[in-house]
């Protein structure tokens, strides 16, 4: 079990404990009220010569995949299912079967799912829009916050976007139902009302949202609001919904129990272990009450399996099949003996299945303001031209979620005046906009070389309902920054205009040879205007920037005068970000290229042109190891740079055995080759993984800089270190040494590459 999944399970269990503490026993076990008046449609008729068979499927995370194997054995042995209900993961399996999937189709569907991606808290880094990628790189603390109702975060670790799209795809052909009784197999699922503590049986409305509510583990998944009720995981009140199937007029009920081994005494030696086991006992008690009402029980021994083992689909299904076969004596009495009658049963069930439309003629978007709905509707209408492709639709909705405004988007189909129509529903994040991103940046290589800064980015979105963003940055400490930018897309296109303003102050080392003689303060205040085009992985900007700058000594004196004056430049900047992580990638390439024409600046006799290109490339060679190659270079062409335009080398991943800005020049070249390998997975609350790595750097800053010892001197550095990918960003501890004897131990928190 990974640390992420252990955390999810424990949070779920803690939520159940809390509910158990505040809800009286009678409220937890009372008959569950419906969300709406009972459906008026009668349940489908069944031949009177046999009893109605109901199936109750248990919750249990990945363990629930074993229920596919139980269903497979039942079908092969002609045991009908006339009514079906599930809780949590059991509701997913139940709805797959209820919508007409065969056991073989269910298995293929489950095997194709990337379960890790489906249960991610947000779209992956590669699925984010370019601006959200910027946020993740610049402000690395992994804590989603907003100030919509005061500073707050989401009410669940995971919005359910990935698993919601999975459920939408299952339910799509059956979207136009008035009641779940109209499915090929009448279906129910159980959720818990988090306000009253009552169990709720969902029998109509959105099929995918009902299942989503049934599996919304408190604290892990955000609750689902349906008809004014805030609903979460039904396992808290009825983990095996036998009572629910009884109320569907089933004559005999087969229950599937996912049986875990008794608790280990060693688990009770920690607080987490005691809490986990306490909730296990509560669930066992509610299961035992339910099983007492079942006519037959298939108990699946889950020893050796975990609730997070989603990759073991085939093993789970084989185990469920084997368990049903071993308990065949209790199941065979419910089989249909006449082959003709069995075929008639299958044909009747198949006839109730609704075909999926081959093409969508119209798209509707609801949930946001009319302008936003209209923009998304136009955007999705272009994507859905031609034959219906739900996988492509899932990708587009995930990318829209990756733009940051919505925590989830779902879809369903219906017929409007005979026209096949797709309805997309958006759901704004409860805590923003405005959204808040946080950052902590630390760089140190000894007492005399230590920098600390902390700050926040506040982003207002959809300004005036025109898709614009107002971004504001504040950073305090060794480096100070106040910046604001208004980003406005043009005419619903990828082109944009972006005016901005900033004021900053940072420290800058000054050297005589290899001896640091002073620390200067670099102060700048100004603004500019960019126009450009942004995509999901790239952005190009062309603009003009002007600022007033000042370089003055803070510590020591290099014998240099104070430099101050105005700088104005035209600049073109292109960024390509094809990496899979903003912190410690495993694959992909990132390129940043900047071409400038500086018209005026202190120290310049005439305008100069400059080009700076930086690249980082990661290539996976195994599941845990990647090679990386960094290369960058810059030139002032034929001119001579002023103090504000000099290129610099020194510091971590810029020649780590030397101090920052130790080498300055009109030109520079740098490269690094190394590897990083995973050695440990951190608990989810702390971060992701810990890596160790080694790399060699070589570089030179050269030209007519005052401290340049020669025309072109290449310096090298050997580096060995450990990098932890944590919730505050990458934490690095690395030892660096040069072939000429310089050495340094570097420590940093924040962006690396």
XYZ file of C-alpha atoms in Angstrom:
753
model
C 0.000 0.000 0.000
C 1.437 3.378 -0.970
C 1.659 6.164 1.575
C -0.864 8.179 -0.458
C -3.435 5.447 -0.286
C -2.734 4.708 3.375
C -3.450 8.346 4.079
C -6.686 8.226 2.049
C -7.885 5.173 3.946
C -6.991 6.668 7.315
C -8.742 9.926 6.543
C -11.806 7.972 5.506
C -11.698 6.015 8.714
C -11.184 9.141 10.795
C -14.227 10.662 9.113
C -16.271 7.626 9.976
C -15.125 7.810 13.587
C -16.163 11.440 13.776
C -19.583 10.694 12.364
C -19.978 7.821 14.782
C -19.208 10.158 17.648
C -21.821 12.760 16.732
C -24.662 10.678 15.301
C -26.819 8.580 17.655
C -26.996 4.864 16.956
C -30.682 5.068 16.114
C -30.031 7.717 13.464
C -27.312 5.633 11.837
C -29.371 2.499 11.563
C -32.836 3.885 10.854
C -34.588 3.258 7.569
C -32.952 5.474 4.985
C -35.268 8.157 3.575
C -35.349 8.692 -0.180
C -34.085 11.908 -1.684
C -37.324 12.372 -3.600
C -40.791 10.751 -3.630
C -40.588 7.088 -4.663
C -40.619 6.513 -8.391
C -44.080 5.945 -9.838
C -42.814 3.581 -12.538
C -43.433 -0.028 -11.531
C -40.443 -2.336 -11.339
C -40.127 -4.533 -14.425
C -42.205 -7.708 -14.356
C -40.404 -10.976 -13.773
C -41.697 -14.484 -14.483
C -43.704 -15.597 -11.419
C -42.298 -19.122 -11.511
C -39.063 -18.024 -9.840
C -38.172 -15.619 -7.007
C -36.639 -12.209 -7.635
C -32.913 -12.378 -6.887
C -31.141 -9.347 -5.476
C -27.393 -8.751 -5.197
C -25.797 -6.511 -2.512
C -22.206 -5.434 -3.192
C -19.857 -4.217 -0.487
C -17.584 -1.204 -0.332
C -13.859 -1.751 0.110
C -11.739 0.254 -2.324
C -9.779 -1.894 -4.752
C -11.004 -5.024 -2.953
C -14.378 -4.419 -4.599
C -12.916 -5.495 -7.944
C -13.265 -9.075 -6.669
C -17.036 -8.617 -7.013
C -16.624 -8.732 -10.802
C -15.371 -12.307 -10.407
C -18.384 -13.222 -8.239
C -20.738 -11.850 -10.907
C -18.829 -13.724 -13.609
C -19.291 -17.048 -11.782
C -22.987 -16.319 -11.202
C -23.594 -15.644 -14.898
C -21.730 -18.748 -15.981
C -23.929 -20.750 -13.623
C -27.152 -19.067 -14.754
C -27.909 -17.245 -11.513
C -29.973 -14.172 -12.418
C -29.717 -10.743 -10.830
C -33.060 -8.929 -10.883
C -32.151 -6.175 -8.421
C -28.729 -4.789 -7.485
C -27.379 -2.269 -4.974
C -23.904 -1.226 -3.938
C -22.026 0.998 -1.540
C -18.834 2.929 -2.287
C -16.663 0.776 -4.611
C -19.495 -1.744 -4.660
C -21.702 0.923 -6.231
C -19.236 1.287 -9.139
C -19.272 -2.454 -9.789
C -23.049 -2.540 -9.371
C -23.679 0.312 -11.813
C -21.403 -1.280 -14.415
C -23.473 -4.465 -14.268
C -26.790 -2.624 -13.966
C -26.139 -0.626 -17.151
C -25.756 -3.839 -19.133
C -22.027 -4.569 -19.140
C -21.135 -8.241 -19.214
C -18.520 -9.507 -16.736
C -15.994 -9.676 -19.592
C -16.743 -6.052 -20.534
C -16.445 -5.032 -16.884
C -13.027 -6.667 -16.652
C -11.759 -5.008 -19.847
C -13.043 -1.651 -18.641
C -11.379 -2.033 -15.221
C -8.068 -3.111 -16.771
C -7.935 -0.098 -19.104
C -8.366 2.401 -16.278
C -5.296 4.183 -14.976
C -6.527 4.008 -11.385
C -3.668 6.105 -10.028
C -4.583 8.905 -12.411
C -8.322 8.498 -11.775
C -7.787 9.093 -8.051
C -5.406 12.055 -8.390
C -6.458 15.159 -6.468
C -6.123 17.349 -9.570
C -5.143 16.961 -13.236
C -1.546 15.902 -13.763
C 1.094 18.547 -14.434
C 1.039 17.715 -18.155
C -2.748 18.313 -18.231
C -2.575 21.758 -16.629
C -2.821 24.915 -18.699
C 0.396 26.823 -19.212
C -0.481 29.483 -16.630
C -1.267 26.873 -13.981
C 2.081 25.263 -14.813
C 3.654 28.638 -14.076
C 1.905 28.743 -10.703
C 3.182 25.277 -9.787
C 6.761 26.225 -10.725
C 6.870 29.660 -9.134
C 4.918 28.906 -5.936
C 5.633 25.336 -4.988
C 3.843 24.774 -1.669
C 1.247 22.109 -2.411
C -1.668 23.585 -0.456
C -4.700 24.707 -2.508
C -6.118 27.824 -0.882
C -8.549 30.563 -1.745
C -10.064 33.703 -0.267
C -13.607 33.378 -1.599
C -14.976 33.121 1.956
C -11.879 34.114 3.899
C -8.670 32.130 3.665
C -9.704 28.471 3.324
C -9.080 25.288 1.382
C -11.239 22.566 -0.194
C -13.493 20.372 1.947
C -11.863 17.250 0.599
C -8.409 16.116 -0.474
C -9.718 15.108 -3.915
C -12.440 16.814 -5.944
C -13.240 13.542 -7.709
C -12.679 14.906 -11.228
C -10.900 11.789 -12.497
C -13.230 9.209 -10.998
C -16.224 11.398 -11.914
C -15.340 11.246 -15.615
C -14.933 7.488 -15.264
C -18.481 7.228 -13.877
C -19.846 9.603 -16.533
C -18.532 7.288 -19.241
C -20.174 4.254 -17.623
C -23.504 6.051 -17.177
C -23.574 7.986 -20.454
C -25.818 5.625 -22.483
C -28.302 5.605 -19.581
C -28.264 9.358 -18.922
C -31.875 9.971 -19.965
C -33.497 7.852 -17.243
C -36.359 9.037 -15.067
C -35.510 6.414 -12.453
C -32.797 3.829 -11.853
C -35.533 1.187 -12.185
C -35.344 1.746 -15.955
C -31.814 0.329 -16.155
C -31.314 -3.181 -17.561
C -31.081 -4.206 -13.879
C -32.861 -1.928 -11.358
C -30.171 -0.257 -9.267
C -29.699 1.572 -5.968
C -26.687 2.959 -4.131
C -26.250 4.132 -0.565
C -24.766 7.406 0.681
C -24.629 9.199 4.018
C -26.203 12.598 4.722
C -23.346 14.433 6.442
C -25.723 16.924 8.067
C -28.200 14.510 9.672
C -26.123 11.328 9.728
C -28.925 9.434 8.002
C -28.449 6.857 5.310
C -29.776 7.891 1.905
C -30.826 5.534 -0.865
C -30.298 7.097 -4.294
C -32.753 5.866 -6.915
C -33.089 8.658 -9.517
C -31.378 11.737 -10.912
C -27.831 11.719 -12.246
C -26.583 8.138 -12.190
C -22.894 9.073 -12.084
C -23.386 11.672 -9.351
C -25.282 9.158 -7.237
C -22.381 6.714 -7.413
C -19.908 9.541 -6.860
C -21.768 10.445 -3.641
C -21.785 6.826 -2.475
C -17.985 6.647 -2.630
C -17.099 10.169 -1.363
C -14.822 9.187 1.525
C -14.981 12.033 4.075
C -11.848 14.159 4.058
C -10.538 12.385 0.955
C -13.197 13.181 -1.670
C -15.256 16.347 -1.550
C -18.891 15.601 -0.608
C -21.564 15.693 -3.313
C -24.586 17.947 -2.970
C -27.786 16.432 -4.363
C -31.203 18.035 -3.821
C -29.811 20.181 -1.025
C -28.264 17.298 0.905
C -24.498 16.997 1.420
C -23.703 13.341 0.765
C -20.633 11.195 1.391
C -19.528 7.556 1.591
C -22.406 5.184 2.336
C -20.127 2.692 4.076
C -20.579 4.677 7.262
C -24.189 3.500 7.573
C -24.585 0.418 5.356
C -21.431 -1.044 3.826
C -23.288 -4.082 2.429
C -26.704 -2.748 1.347
C -28.825 -5.838 2.027
C -31.647 -3.783 3.581
C -31.762 -1.600 0.472
C -32.166 -4.614 -1.822
C -34.963 -5.909 0.440
C -36.871 -2.678 -0.190
C -36.577 -3.287 -3.936
C -38.986 -6.242 -3.483
C -36.312 -8.883 -3.885
C -37.397 -12.324 -2.648
C -33.876 -13.603 -2.022
C -30.706 -11.598 -1.512
C -27.140 -12.656 -2.207
C -24.595 -10.505 -0.342
C -20.901 -10.224 -1.152
C -18.647 -9.713 1.855
C -15.029 -8.652 1.386
C -13.557 -10.322 4.438
C -10.382 -8.887 5.910
C -8.321 -10.845 8.454
C -8.616 -9.958 12.171
C -6.541 -7.068 13.432
C -2.940 -7.587 14.476
C -2.104 -6.709 18.078
C 1.002 -4.894 16.859
C -1.232 -2.443 14.984
C -2.698 -1.298 18.299
C 0.641 0.037 19.514
C 0.196 3.319 17.604
C -2.546 5.958 17.692
C -3.171 5.552 13.972
C -3.462 1.798 14.372
C -5.978 2.122 17.220
C -8.128 4.600 15.260
C -7.988 2.447 12.134
C -8.975 -0.680 14.011
C -11.753 1.136 15.873
C -13.387 2.079 12.589
C -12.857 -1.448 11.235
C -14.886 -2.703 14.199
C -17.675 -0.185 13.490
C -17.900 -1.276 9.858
C -17.841 -4.950 10.828
C -20.795 -4.350 13.152
C -22.866 -2.623 10.472
C -21.987 -5.410 8.003
C -23.060 -8.107 10.442
C -26.442 -6.445 10.911
C -26.894 -6.393 7.137
C -25.685 -9.958 6.531
C -28.205 -11.291 9.025
C -30.931 -10.387 6.506
C -29.287 -12.024 3.480
C -30.375 -15.439 2.214
C -26.877 -16.217 0.896
C -23.450 -14.717 1.425
C -20.333 -14.988 -0.705
C -17.407 -14.257 1.597
C -14.182 -13.355 -0.207
C -11.039 -13.762 1.894
C -8.957 -10.667 1.112
C -5.857 -11.695 3.084
C -2.725 -10.432 1.353
C -4.567 -7.680 -0.501
C -4.903 -3.965 0.164
C -7.722 -1.505 -0.466
C -5.310 0.359 -2.772
C -4.113 -2.533 -4.967
C -5.943 -1.296 -8.078
C -3.227 -2.627 -10.381
C -4.122 -6.217 -9.382
C -7.414 -6.295 -11.300
C -7.014 -9.814 -12.695
C -5.969 -11.236 -9.338
C -9.007 -9.710 -7.639
C -11.398 -11.005 -10.291
C -9.876 -14.497 -10.144
C -10.179 -14.461 -6.354
C -13.844 -13.431 -6.498
C -14.590 -16.141 -9.060
C -12.808 -18.776 -6.984
C -14.610 -17.683 -3.813
C -18.029 -17.928 -5.475
C -17.171 -21.359 -6.866
C -16.065 -22.591 -3.440
C -19.429 -21.524 -1.992
C -21.501 -22.842 -4.889
C -23.731 -24.938 -2.618
C -25.326 -21.781 -1.228
C -25.704 -20.158 -4.667
C -26.894 -22.916 -7.026
C -30.428 -23.084 -5.580
C -31.031 -19.649 -7.143
C -29.938 -20.714 -10.640
C -32.299 -20.912 -13.627
C -32.290 -24.562 -14.650
C -34.010 -24.269 -18.031
C -31.518 -23.030 -20.692
C -34.335 -21.485 -22.711
C -35.538 -19.539 -19.701
C -31.984 -18.306 -19.058
C -31.658 -17.082 -22.650
C -35.028 -15.369 -22.287
C -33.772 -13.628 -19.131
C -30.600 -12.425 -20.912
C -32.578 -11.218 -23.916
C -34.986 -9.264 -21.713
C -32.094 -7.634 -19.879
C -30.315 -6.768 -23.128
C -33.500 -5.273 -24.572
C -33.607 -2.760 -21.728
C -30.102 -1.496 -22.541
C -29.977 1.903 -24.232
C -27.590 2.314 -27.188
C -25.004 5.063 -27.061
C -25.542 7.805 -29.675
C -23.000 7.791 -32.459
C -22.935 11.555 -32.816
C -23.787 14.598 -30.727
C -25.612 17.381 -32.547
C -25.722 19.951 -29.750
C -23.735 20.862 -26.627
C -25.098 22.623 -23.550
C -22.937 23.890 -20.681
C -24.400 24.778 -17.281
C -23.066 25.619 -13.838
C -21.164 28.879 -14.351
C -22.236 32.365 -15.463
C -23.795 32.703 -18.943
C -20.629 34.164 -20.509
C -18.406 31.360 -19.219
C -20.983 28.732 -20.183
C -21.124 30.228 -23.673
C -17.333 30.208 -24.116
C -17.051 26.589 -22.986
C -20.001 25.585 -25.157
C -18.366 27.066 -28.241
C -15.045 25.462 -27.364
C -16.513 21.987 -26.798
C -18.730 22.151 -29.888
C -15.556 22.326 -32.001
C -14.072 19.313 -30.227
C -17.176 17.140 -30.609
C -17.591 17.487 -34.341
C -17.785 14.117 -36.052
C -18.352 10.703 -34.427
C -18.775 10.768 -30.659
C -15.494 10.081 -28.858
C -15.921 10.042 -25.073
C -12.205 9.540 -24.460
C -11.508 12.763 -26.340
C -14.253 14.515 -24.381
C -12.702 13.312 -21.105
C -9.359 14.777 -22.194
C -10.901 18.151 -23.016
C -12.810 18.362 -19.739
C -9.682 17.430 -17.800
C -7.784 20.216 -19.562
C -10.522 22.706 -18.706
C -10.287 21.570 -15.081
C -6.522 22.099 -15.426
C -7.131 25.810 -16.080
C -7.914 26.150 -12.391
C -11.405 27.629 -12.082
C -13.446 24.426 -11.656
C -12.884 21.519 -9.302
C -14.828 19.132 -11.537
C -16.738 18.926 -14.800
C -19.153 16.138 -15.691
C -21.384 15.243 -18.610
C -24.523 13.350 -19.554
C -26.538 12.830 -22.705
C -30.194 13.361 -23.504
C -32.479 13.946 -26.471
C -33.887 17.431 -26.953
C -36.638 17.695 -29.589
C -35.213 14.590 -31.215
C -31.670 16.021 -31.283
C -28.892 14.069 -29.470
C -27.530 16.579 -26.951
C -24.605 16.578 -24.544
C -24.949 18.475 -21.286
C -21.706 19.451 -19.531
C -21.994 20.575 -15.923
C -19.278 22.663 -14.287
C -18.704 23.099 -10.573
C -16.758 26.062 -9.224
C -14.235 25.473 -6.478
C -15.830 26.243 -3.128
C -12.843 28.212 -1.794
C -11.961 30.425 -4.777
C -11.325 32.400 -6.879
C -9.370 34.351 -5.834
C -6.817 31.571 -5.384
C -3.684 31.719 -3.249
C -0.410 29.945 -3.999
C 2.415 29.947 -1.453
C 6.175 29.606 -1.704
C 9.221 29.324 0.527
C 12.680 29.775 -1.025
C 15.850 28.966 0.880
C 19.400 28.895 -0.459
C 22.395 28.328 1.773
C 25.989 27.200 1.620
C 27.199 28.379 5.019
C 26.512 31.110 7.551
C 27.837 33.821 5.281
C 25.761 32.713 2.296
C 22.183 32.138 3.349
C 19.031 33.550 1.720
C 15.436 33.092 2.825
C 12.255 34.393 1.201
C 8.568 33.560 1.517
C 5.572 34.835 -0.366
C 2.224 34.326 -2.033
C 0.517 34.671 -5.396
C -3.132 35.788 -5.442
C -4.960 35.157 -8.715
C -8.354 36.597 -9.618
C -9.964 34.666 -12.483
C -12.515 35.346 -15.214
C -12.321 39.114 -14.751
C -15.550 40.731 -16.006
C -16.551 37.280 -17.327
C -14.123 37.639 -20.212
C -11.640 34.937 -19.275
C -9.071 37.383 -17.938
C -6.761 36.836 -14.965
C -5.315 39.336 -12.506
C -2.179 37.900 -10.899
C -0.499 39.521 -7.886
C 2.802 38.365 -6.344
C 4.326 39.279 -2.997
C 7.688 37.991 -1.764
C 9.528 39.051 1.392
C 12.910 38.173 2.883
C 16.340 38.190 1.325
C 14.561 38.890 -1.931
C 11.548 41.209 -2.077
C 9.004 41.424 -4.865
C 5.669 43.099 -5.505
C 4.279 42.408 -8.964
C 0.947 42.556 -10.722
C -0.159 41.424 -14.191
C -3.480 41.553 -16.002
C -3.752 38.774 -18.571
C -6.588 39.070 -21.083
C -7.215 36.589 -23.923
C -8.337 38.224 -27.163
C -11.668 37.295 -28.744
C -11.813 33.781 -27.209
C -8.526 32.887 -28.886
C -5.126 31.814 -27.573
C -3.740 35.283 -28.227
C -3.515 37.627 -25.266
C -2.421 41.026 -24.049
C -0.702 41.408 -20.659
C 0.245 44.737 -19.047
C 2.272 44.402 -15.851
C 4.150 46.327 -13.166
C 6.725 45.324 -10.557
C 9.083 46.456 -7.823
C 11.897 44.204 -6.589
C 14.990 44.161 -4.438
C 17.526 41.337 -4.241
C 21.097 40.824 -3.145
C 23.948 40.391 -5.585
C 27.495 39.267 -4.821
C 30.533 41.165 -6.064
C 33.928 39.467 -6.446
C 37.536 40.336 -6.974
C 38.946 37.244 -8.602
C 37.516 34.387 -6.510
C 37.159 36.538 -3.366
C 33.783 37.995 -2.470
C 34.329 41.641 -1.547
C 30.807 43.038 -1.339
C 27.097 42.369 -1.506
C 25.094 44.824 -3.576
C 21.402 45.557 -3.441
C 19.724 45.248 -6.857
C 16.584 47.425 -6.849
C 14.215 47.709 -9.795
C 10.772 49.226 -10.326
C 8.908 49.427 -13.579
C 6.458 47.770 -15.886
C 5.698 46.732 -19.401
C 3.238 45.423 -21.926
C 3.331 42.036 -23.650
C 1.285 40.525 -26.419
C 1.542 36.841 -27.161
C 0.049 33.446 -27.691
C -0.349 30.778 -25.030
C -0.981 27.052 -25.375
C -1.114 24.173 -22.927
C 2.656 23.559 -23.037
C 4.082 26.753 -24.487
C 3.894 30.515 -24.517
C 5.484 33.206 -26.644
C 5.532 36.886 -25.613
C 6.700 40.017 -27.396
C 6.759 43.266 -25.485
C 8.489 46.321 -24.140
C 9.710 46.777 -20.556
C 11.019 49.836 -18.789
C 12.327 50.083 -15.242
C 14.342 52.308 -12.986
C 17.257 50.428 -11.418
C 19.809 50.969 -8.703
C 22.874 48.947 -7.642
C 24.273 50.034 -4.271
C 26.504 48.259 -1.736
C 24.826 46.592 1.250
C 27.857 44.831 2.750
C 31.492 45.710 2.102
C 32.726 47.730 -0.811
C 34.056 46.684 -4.161
C 35.351 50.161 -4.936
C 32.629 50.548 -7.505
C 30.328 53.581 -7.743
C 26.578 53.318 -7.190
C 24.859 52.556 -10.473
C 21.386 53.898 -11.164
C 19.219 54.931 -14.072
C 16.490 53.790 -16.427
C 16.481 50.726 -18.630
C 14.229 50.171 -21.620
C 14.180 47.094 -23.826
C 12.148 45.179 -26.364
C 12.001 41.502 -25.552
C 10.744 38.255 -27.064
C 10.433 35.250 -24.777
C 9.454 31.694 -25.706
C 8.843 28.867 -23.230
C 8.184 25.215 -23.998
C 7.314 23.028 -20.997
C 6.962 19.360 -21.882
C 8.070 17.948 -18.515
C 5.913 15.847 -16.216
C 6.670 17.693 -12.967
C 7.477 21.244 -11.902
C 9.898 20.029 -9.229
C 11.764 16.796 -10.038
C 10.754 15.552 -13.497
C 11.170 11.990 -14.696
C 10.747 12.806 -18.388
C 10.355 15.665 -20.810
C 12.059 18.797 -22.089
C 11.790 22.425 -21.044
C 13.178 25.297 -23.120
C 13.289 29.003 -22.244
C 14.624 31.345 -24.931
C 14.826 35.138 -24.542
C 15.884 37.598 -27.235
C 16.293 41.218 -26.117
C 17.111 44.558 -27.676
C 18.221 46.910 -24.881
C 17.816 50.490 -26.036
C 19.111 52.229 -22.927
C 20.524 51.251 -19.541
C 23.174 52.530 -17.085
C 26.640 51.683 -18.395
C 25.554 51.275 -22.027
C 27.215 53.426 -24.665
C 24.783 52.242 -27.344
C 21.935 49.736 -27.716
C 22.807 46.050 -27.464
C 21.189 42.767 -28.427
C 21.195 39.665 -26.192
C 20.117 36.054 -26.523
C 19.724 33.610 -23.611
C 18.653 29.971 -24.102
C 18.168 27.483 -21.233
C 17.129 23.855 -21.570
C 16.588 20.899 -19.231
C 15.970 17.374 -20.478
C 14.976 14.254 -18.502
C 15.016 10.753 -19.965
C 13.675 7.770 -17.936
C 15.830 4.652 -18.084
C 13.813 2.622 -15.555
C 10.774 3.004 -13.316
C 12.876 4.750 -10.654
C 15.791 6.286 -12.542
C 16.104 9.141 -15.020
C 19.087 10.735 -16.712
C 19.113 14.494 -17.108
C 21.013 16.955 -19.260
C 20.969 20.693 -18.658
C 22.407 23.172 -21.143
C 22.247 26.918 -21.405
C 24.077 29.752 -23.024
C 23.875 33.485 -23.603
C 25.550 36.132 -25.661
C 25.604 39.905 -25.978
C 26.606 39.462 -29.612
C 29.087 42.228 -30.506
C 28.176 44.663 -27.755
C 29.221 45.117 -24.160
C 26.574 44.522 -21.464
C 25.786 46.978 -18.703
C 25.627 46.026 -15.009
C 21.950 45.040 -15.281
C 22.521 42.798 -18.322
C 25.628 40.789 -17.369
C 25.232 36.996 -17.412
C 26.123 35.151 -14.187
C 27.212 31.672 -13.128
C 27.656 30.128 -9.675
C 25.429 28.409 -7.129
C 23.381 25.163 -7.219
C 22.878 23.842 -10.765
C 24.927 26.800 -12.031
C 28.372 25.487 -10.828
C 27.624 24.339 -7.302
C 31.152 24.582 -5.890
C 31.031 28.356 -6.284
C 28.879 31.143 -4.847
C 26.050 32.771 -6.853
C 27.227 35.490 -9.286
C 30.856 34.466 -8.777
C 31.439 34.668 -12.528
C 30.042 37.467 -14.691
C 30.434 38.115 -18.386
C 28.997 39.333 -21.661
C 28.617 35.695 -22.662
C 28.263 32.369 -20.897
C 27.923 28.659 -21.572
C 26.865 25.938 -19.144
C 26.023 22.230 -19.233
C 25.331 19.475 -16.726
C 24.921 15.720 -17.073
C 23.651 13.469 -14.303
C 21.041 11.073 -12.966
C 18.453 10.931 -10.230
C 17.035 7.743 -8.667
C 14.066 7.223 -6.359
C 14.975 5.736 -2.979
C 11.919 6.322 -0.764
C 8.232 7.288 -0.910
C 7.172 9.938 1.567
C 3.824 9.918 3.387
C 1.279 11.814 1.289
C 0.878 14.543 3.904
C 4.633 15.259 3.676
C 5.242 14.967 -0.055
C 6.018 12.478 -2.793
C 9.455 10.874 -3.081
C 13.091 11.141 -2.060
C 15.832 10.799 -4.678
C 19.577 10.629 -4.686
C 21.628 11.752 -7.612
C 24.963 12.706 -9.048
C 25.877 15.177 -11.759
C 28.832 16.940 -13.312
C 28.718 20.588 -14.356
C 30.942 22.618 -16.639
C 30.621 26.264 -17.583
C 32.193 29.619 -18.232
C 31.150 33.268 -18.085
C 33.491 35.312 -20.244
C 33.945 38.592 -22.077
C 34.775 42.085 -20.844
C 33.621 41.677 -17.238
C 35.692 43.348 -14.524
C 36.334 40.161 -12.550
C 36.896 37.843 -15.498
C 40.380 36.293 -15.095
C 40.756 35.374 -18.724
C 39.127 35.253 -22.111
C 37.561 31.807 -21.689
C 38.066 29.578 -18.640
C 35.909 26.446 -18.220
C 35.208 25.509 -14.619
C 33.794 22.188 -13.497
C 31.965 20.832 -10.453
C 31.238 17.308 -9.244
C 27.974 17.044 -7.274
C 26.390 14.342 -5.140
C 23.179 14.929 -3.227
C 19.725 14.010 -1.976
C 16.513 15.686 -3.165
C 13.148 15.316 -1.391
C 9.986 16.263 -3.275
C 7.915 17.702 -0.400
C 4.758 19.768 -0.022
C 6.903 22.925 0.344
C 8.847 22.137 -2.820
C 12.083 20.245 -3.473
C 14.502 20.158 -0.540
C 18.087 19.585 -1.655
C 21.273 18.800 0.215
C 24.268 18.407 -2.083
C 28.047 18.334 -1.750
C 29.912 20.037 -4.581
C 33.629 20.066 -5.383
C 35.652 21.446 -8.262
C 38.753 19.797 -9.793
C 40.776 22.823 -8.643
C 39.908 22.366 -4.952
C 36.860 24.559 -4.315
C 34.138 22.796 -2.351
C 30.793 23.673 -0.831
C 27.751 22.020 0.756
C 24.577 23.531 -0.685
C 21.148 23.414 0.908
C 18.006 24.706 -0.754
C 14.226 24.685 -0.573
C 12.401 25.709 -3.710
C 12.776 25.504 -7.450
C 15.832 23.671 -8.774
C 15.977 23.818 -12.549
